[in-house]
């Protein structure tokens, strides 16, 4: 079956004010020539280290239906090509997004928070998939480029769109919200993340509250009642004229209340009070943070007027993604088996504590160990040393046997650890990867976590380099 066109020459010209050199129809939108699929509209963006116009020919050769290009490029190489000519491709991408948003019948759900954005987005998307066609942010496309790209890809047939919004500076989410104009918005939590760019955690809360900027009186805010910044966020939602505010959490005052939960090595379970009745369900990922993600999702489900029991049944299908808690058992060529918790994509104090707790509930084989491999948590500013040091008590409470640290900031944690827990330290991840791999014994459970800039993926690669079998267990 041929996919329905997402954009045509007529709609693209109307949206952007540009002009097309030929007639075409596009079934997708791409900004990376390496990821172009046949039928895509390739948007040639200019960045600090690249210019998409240099890859127009490659994108078209890969099957792109057309390319959106700047006016000043046309004379240099656009003659005879299927192109949409605009003044500025970035502004035109935003125009495509605004055009889709103005015409869609889909309910738009905005998701932000210091941690839990992606897990909440994926859990919510699975729940909404049971009701109707659901569009969502792919991967981590949650910034000033990713969000308009996500909206530009919004099918006319979608009933829901789950849009993730990230930031590390004040003012960024406001612009995203005004473009997406969410019908429902959730702030998962507020934690000391990106402190390098803020004077306080309250400043971070204010930046997250910018998600209300594009909503208005019709919107519904879903807020974490357990977070110490709940009242601050509630006041800002009211100041934005949002009339309906729902709260979620373990607090007795929460509208969607976590009544009970149990945590296991490979999954979690929860009982939640919502709409006057208790709903019990299982979550296919381990950790209290996944439980709280699910409670927040049920808040959104209530805001949308959908069935919470049906939605909760989808949580059993939730899985932690690669780099975000994926759990798998690995067998090496030498016959040794161990378990790997891959948290290598990113890190903050809250998310590292959550990952340590999951590792603490793991069950190594007799004589084996729980091993944490931790890289720097970045963008924490002057609070960095103290926040790294503070992880020592979490590691001890979780009965972690060995800790490997890498990075200049993690040196503060390394020096705080008891000698019996010290596995090794190195200034960078690549300098410690082989040491971690070679130190493993059969039955070990290893958790690897650090900020993206810490490049912890190389440790994952080292641990998997001799694998003959790698099976997900959740």
Coordinates of C-alpha atoms in Angstrom, one line a residue, residues 75-405:
X75 CA 22.0 29.4 -8.5
X76 CA 24.9 27.4 -7.2
X77 CA 23.5 24.0 -7.8
X78 CA 19.8 23.7 -7.9
X79 CA 19.0 23.9 -11.6
X80 CA 16.8 21.1 -12.8
X81 CA 16.4 19.5 -9.4
X82 CA 13.0 18.9 -7.6
X83 CA 13.4 21.6 -5.0
X84 CA 11.3 23.8 -2.7
X85 CA 12.9 27.2 -2.6
X86 CA 12.6 29.3 0.6
X87 CA 14.3 32.2 2.3
X88 CA 15.6 30.2 5.2
X89 CA 15.3 26.5 5.6
X90 CA 15.2 26.5 9.5
X91 CA 12.4 29.1 9.5
X92 CA 10.6 27.1 6.8
X93 CA 10.8 23.9 8.8
X94 CA 9.1 25.8 11.6
X95 CA 6.5 27.0 9.1
X96 CA 5.8 23.4 8.1
X97 CA 5.3 22.5 11.8
X98 CA 3.0 25.5 12.4
X99 CA 0.9 24.5 9.3
X100 CA 0.5 21.0 10.5
X101 CA -0.3 22.1 14.1
X102 CA -3.0 24.5 12.9
X103 CA -4.8 21.9 10.8
X104 CA -4.4 18.7 12.9
X105 CA -7.4 17.1 14.7
X106 CA -4.9 15.2 17.0
X107 CA -4.7 15.9 20.7
X108 CA -1.2 17.2 21.4
X109 CA 0.5 16.1 24.6
X110 CA 3.6 18.0 25.6
X111 CA 6.1 16.1 27.9
X112 CA 8.9 17.8 29.8
X113 CA 10.8 17.4 33.1
X114 CA 14.3 17.1 34.4
X115 CA 14.2 13.3 34.2
X116 CA 11.6 10.8 32.9
X117 CA 10.7 12.6 29.7
X118 CA 11.5 9.8 27.3
X119 CA 10.2 7.0 29.5
X120 CA 6.9 8.8 30.0
X121 CA 6.7 9.6 26.3
X122 CA 7.2 5.9 25.3
X123 CA 4.8 4.6 28.0
X124 CA 2.1 7.1 27.0
X125 CA 2.5 6.3 23.4
X126 CA 2.0 2.6 24.0
X127 CA -1.1 3.4 26.0
X128 CA -2.5 5.7 23.3
X129 CA -1.7 3.3 20.5
X130 CA -4.5 1.1 22.0
X131 CA -7.0 3.9 21.3
X132 CA -5.9 5.4 18.0
X133 CA -3.1 6.4 15.7
X134 CA -0.4 8.0 17.8
X135 CA 2.5 10.1 16.5
X136 CA 5.5 10.7 18.8
X137 CA 8.9 12.3 19.1
X138 CA 11.5 9.8 17.8
X139 CA 14.5 9.3 19.9
X140 CA 15.7 12.5 21.5
X141 CA 14.4 14.9 18.9
X142 CA 13.1 17.3 21.5
X143 CA 14.9 20.6 20.8
X144 CA 14.5 23.6 18.5
X145 CA 15.1 21.4 15.5
X146 CA 13.7 18.1 16.6
X147 CA 10.3 19.5 17.7
X148 CA 9.4 21.2 14.5
X149 CA 10.7 18.2 12.6
X150 CA 8.4 16.0 14.6
X151 CA 5.4 18.3 13.9
X152 CA 6.3 18.5 10.2
X153 CA 6.0 14.7 10.1
X154 CA 2.6 14.6 11.8
X155 CA 0.2 12.6 9.7
X156 CA -3.3 14.0 8.9
X157 CA -4.8 10.8 10.2
X158 CA -3.2 10.9 13.7
X159 CA -5.5 11.1 16.7
X160 CA -2.8 11.8 19.3
X161 CA 0.7 13.3 19.2
X162 CA 3.2 12.9 22.1
X163 CA 5.7 15.7 21.8
X164 CA 8.8 15.7 24.1
X165 CA 10.4 19.1 25.0
X166 CA 13.9 19.4 26.3
X167 CA 16.1 22.3 27.3
X168 CA 19.2 23.4 29.1
X169 CA 18.7 27.2 29.1
X170 CA 15.8 29.4 30.1
X171 CA 13.5 30.4 27.2
X172 CA 13.9 27.3 25.1
X173 CA 10.7 25.5 26.1
X174 CA 8.6 28.6 25.8
X175 CA 9.4 28.7 22.0
X176 CA 8.7 25.0 21.7
X177 CA 5.4 25.2 23.5
X178 CA 4.2 28.2 21.4
X179 CA 4.9 26.1 18.3
X180 CA 3.4 22.8 19.6
X181 CA 0.5 24.4 21.6
X182 CA -0.2 21.4 23.8
X183 CA -3.7 20.4 24.8
X184 CA -2.2 18.5 27.8
X185 CA 1.2 19.0 29.3
X186 CA 3.1 17.0 31.9
X187 CA 6.1 18.1 33.9
X188 CA 7.5 14.7 35.2
X189 CA 9.7 16.2 37.9
X190 CA 12.1 19.0 38.6
X191 CA 15.7 18.1 39.7
X192 CA 19.1 19.7 39.8
X193 CA 20.0 19.2 36.1
X194 CA 21.7 21.8 33.9
X195 CA 22.7 23.8 37.1
X196 CA 25.6 25.2 35.1
X197 CA 23.1 27.4 33.3
X198 CA 20.8 28.2 36.2
X199 CA 21.2 30.0 39.5
X200 CA 19.0 27.5 41.4
X201 CA 16.7 24.5 41.1
X202 CA 13.8 27.0 41.3
X203 CA 15.1 28.5 38.0
X204 CA 14.9 25.1 36.5
X205 CA 11.3 24.8 37.7
X206 CA 10.5 28.1 36.0
X207 CA 12.1 26.9 32.8
X208 CA 10.0 23.7 32.8
X209 CA 6.9 25.8 33.5
X210 CA 7.4 27.5 30.1
X211 CA 5.6 24.5 28.7
X212 CA 2.4 26.4 29.7
X213 CA 3.2 29.3 27.4
X214 CA 1.5 27.8 24.4
X215 CA -1.6 26.3 26.1
X216 CA -4.1 28.8 27.5
X217 CA -7.4 28.2 29.3
X218 CA -8.3 25.1 27.2
X219 CA -5.1 23.3 28.3
X220 CA -4.7 20.8 31.1
X221 CA -1.5 20.6 33.3
X222 CA -0.4 17.3 34.9
X223 CA 2.1 17.9 37.7
X224 CA 4.1 15.8 40.1
X225 CA 2.5 16.3 43.6
X226 CA 5.5 14.7 45.3
X227 CA 8.0 17.2 43.9
X228 CA 9.0 20.0 46.3
X229 CA 8.3 22.5 43.4
X230 CA 4.7 21.4 42.9
X231 CA 3.2 24.6 44.3
X232 CA 5.5 26.8 42.3
X233 CA 4.5 25.0 39.1
X234 CA 0.8 25.0 40.0
X235 CA 0.9 28.8 40.5
X236 CA 2.6 29.3 37.1
X237 CA 0.0 27.1 35.4
X238 CA -2.7 29.2 37.0
X239 CA -0.9 32.4 35.9
X240 CA -0.9 31.0 32.3
X241 CA -4.8 30.8 32.6
X242 CA -4.8 27.0 32.7
X243 CA -8.1 26.2 34.4
X244 CA -7.6 22.5 35.0
X245 CA -4.6 21.1 36.9
X246 CA -4.2 17.4 37.8
X247 CA -1.6 16.1 40.2
X248 CA 0.0 12.6 40.4
X249 CA 2.2 10.9 43.0
X250 CA 2.2 9.0 46.3
X251 CA 0.9 12.0 48.2
X252 CA -2.5 11.6 49.8
X253 CA -3.4 14.9 48.1
X254 CA -2.6 13.6 44.6
X255 CA -5.5 13.3 42.1
X256 CA -3.9 10.2 40.6
X257 CA -2.4 8.5 43.7
X258 CA 0.1 5.7 43.9
X259 CA -1.3 3.4 46.6
X260 CA 1.2 0.6 46.5
X261 CA 4.1 -0.8 44.4
X262 CA 6.6 -3.5 44.3
X263 CA 10.0 -3.5 42.6
X264 CA 11.7 -6.5 41.0
X265 CA 14.9 -7.3 39.1
X266 CA 13.2 -7.2 35.7
X267 CA 9.9 -5.5 36.2
X268 CA 7.7 -3.4 38.5
X269 CA 4.1 -3.5 39.7
X270 CA 1.8 -0.7 40.9
X271 CA -1.6 0.0 42.4
X272 CA -3.0 3.4 41.6
X273 CA -6.1 5.2 42.7
X274 CA -7.8 7.0 39.8
X275 CA -11.3 7.9 39.0
X276 CA -12.5 6.5 42.3
X277 CA -11.1 3.0 41.9
X278 CA -7.9 1.2 42.3
X279 CA -6.1 0.0 39.1
X280 CA -3.4 -2.7 39.4
X281 CA -0.8 -3.3 36.7
X282 CA 2.7 -4.5 35.8
X283 CA 5.4 -2.5 34.1
X284 CA 7.9 -4.3 31.9
X285 CA 10.9 -2.3 33.2
X286 CA 12.5 -2.2 36.7
X287 CA 12.7 0.7 39.0
X288 CA 10.6 3.2 41.0
X289 CA 11.2 5.8 38.3
X290 CA 9.3 3.7 35.9
X291 CA 6.5 3.3 38.4
X292 CA 6.2 7.1 38.7
X293 CA 6.4 7.5 34.9
X294 CA 3.3 5.2 34.7
X295 CA 1.4 7.2 37.3
X296 CA 2.0 10.4 35.4
X297 CA 0.9 8.7 32.2
X298 CA -2.4 7.8 33.9
X299 CA -2.8 11.5 34.8
X300 CA -2.6 12.3 31.1
X301 CA -5.1 9.5 30.3
X302 CA -7.5 11.0 32.8
X303 CA -7.0 14.5 31.3
X304 CA -7.9 13.1 27.9
X305 CA -11.0 11.4 29.3
X306 CA -9.8 7.8 28.3
X307 CA -10.1 4.5 30.2
X308 CA -7.3 4.1 32.7
X309 CA -7.7 0.3 33.0
X310 CA -7.2 -0.1 29.3
X311 CA -4.3 2.2 29.3
X312 CA -2.6 0.5 32.2
X313 CA -2.6 -2.8 30.4
X314 CA -0.1 -1.3 27.9
X315 CA 2.5 -0.8 30.6
X316 CA 3.5 -4.5 30.5
X317 CA 4.8 -3.9 27.0
X318 CA 7.1 -1.1 28.2
X319 CA 10.8 -1.8 27.9
X320 CA 13.8 0.3 28.8
X321 CA 15.6 1.3 25.6
X322 CA 19.2 0.9 24.7
X323 CA 21.3 3.4 26.7
X324 CA 18.3 4.1 28.9
X325 CA 18.3 1.0 31.2
X326 CA 18.1 -1.9 28.7
X327 CA 18.9 -5.1 30.6
X328 CA 20.4 -8.0 28.8
X329 CA 22.4 -11.1 29.5
X330 CA 25.6 -11.6 27.6
X331 CA 27.6 -14.7 26.9
X332 CA 31.2 -14.3 25.8
X333 CA 33.2 -16.5 23.4
X334 CA 35.1 -17.8 26.4
X335 CA 31.9 -19.1 27.9
X336 CA 31.5 -16.5 30.6
X337 CA 28.1 -15.0 31.2
X338 CA 27.2 -11.7 32.8
X339 CA 24.3 -9.2 32.9
X340 CA 24.5 -5.7 31.6
X341 CA 22.3 -2.7 32.5
X342 CA 22.9 -0.1 29.7
X343 CA 22.3 3.4 31.1
X344 CA 25.0 4.9 28.9
X345 CA 23.0 7.6 27.1
X346 CA 22.7 10.3 29.8
X347 CA 23.0 11.0 33.5
X348 CA 21.8 13.4 36.2
X349 CA 21.9 13.0 40.0
X350 CA 18.3 11.8 40.1
X351 CA 18.7 9.3 37.2
X352 CA 22.0 7.9 38.5
X353 CA 20.4 7.3 41.9
X354 CA 17.5 5.5 40.1
X355 CA 20.0 3.4 38.2
X356 CA 21.9 2.5 41.3
X357 CA 18.7 1.4 43.0
X358 CA 17.9 -0.9 40.0
X359 CA 21.4 -2.4 40.2
X360 CA 20.9 -2.9 43.9
X361 CA 17.9 -5.1 43.3
X362 CA 19.7 -7.2 40.7
X363 CA 20.6 -10.8 41.6
X364 CA 24.1 -11.8 40.7
X365 CA 24.9 -15.5 40.7
X366 CA 26.7 -17.0 43.8
X367 CA 30.1 -15.4 44.2
X368 CA 29.4 -12.7 41.6
X369 CA 29.0 -9.0 42.1
X370 CA 27.0 -5.8 41.5
X371 CA 29.3 -3.5 39.6
X372 CA 28.6 0.2 38.8
X373 CA 30.6 2.0 36.1
X374 CA 30.0 5.7 36.4
X375 CA 31.0 8.6 34.2
X376 CA 30.7 12.3 34.7
X377 CA 27.4 14.0 35.2
X378 CA 27.8 17.2 33.2
X379 CA 26.4 20.7 33.3
X380 CA 26.1 20.8 37.1
X381 CA 28.2 24.0 37.6
X382 CA 29.6 24.8 41.1
X383 CA 27.4 22.1 42.7
X384 CA 29.2 19.3 40.7
X385 CA 31.6 18.0 43.3
X386 CA 29.1 17.8 46.0
X387 CA 26.5 16.1 43.8
X388 CA 29.1 13.5 42.6
X389 CA 30.2 12.9 46.1
X390 CA 26.7 12.4 47.4
X391 CA 26.3 9.2 45.2
X392 CA 28.6 7.3 47.6
X393 CA 25.8 6.9 50.2
X394 CA 23.4 5.6 47.5
X395 CA 26.0 3.1 46.3
X396 CA 26.6 1.8 49.8
X397 CA 22.9 1.6 50.6
X398 CA 22.3 -0.5 47.5
X399 CA 25.2 -2.9 48.4
X400 CA 27.1 -2.3 45.3
X401 CA 30.3 -4.4 45.4
X402 CA 32.6 -2.6 43.0
X403 CA 32.6 0.9 41.5
X404 CA 34.5 2.1 38.5
X405 CA 34.7 5.9 37.9

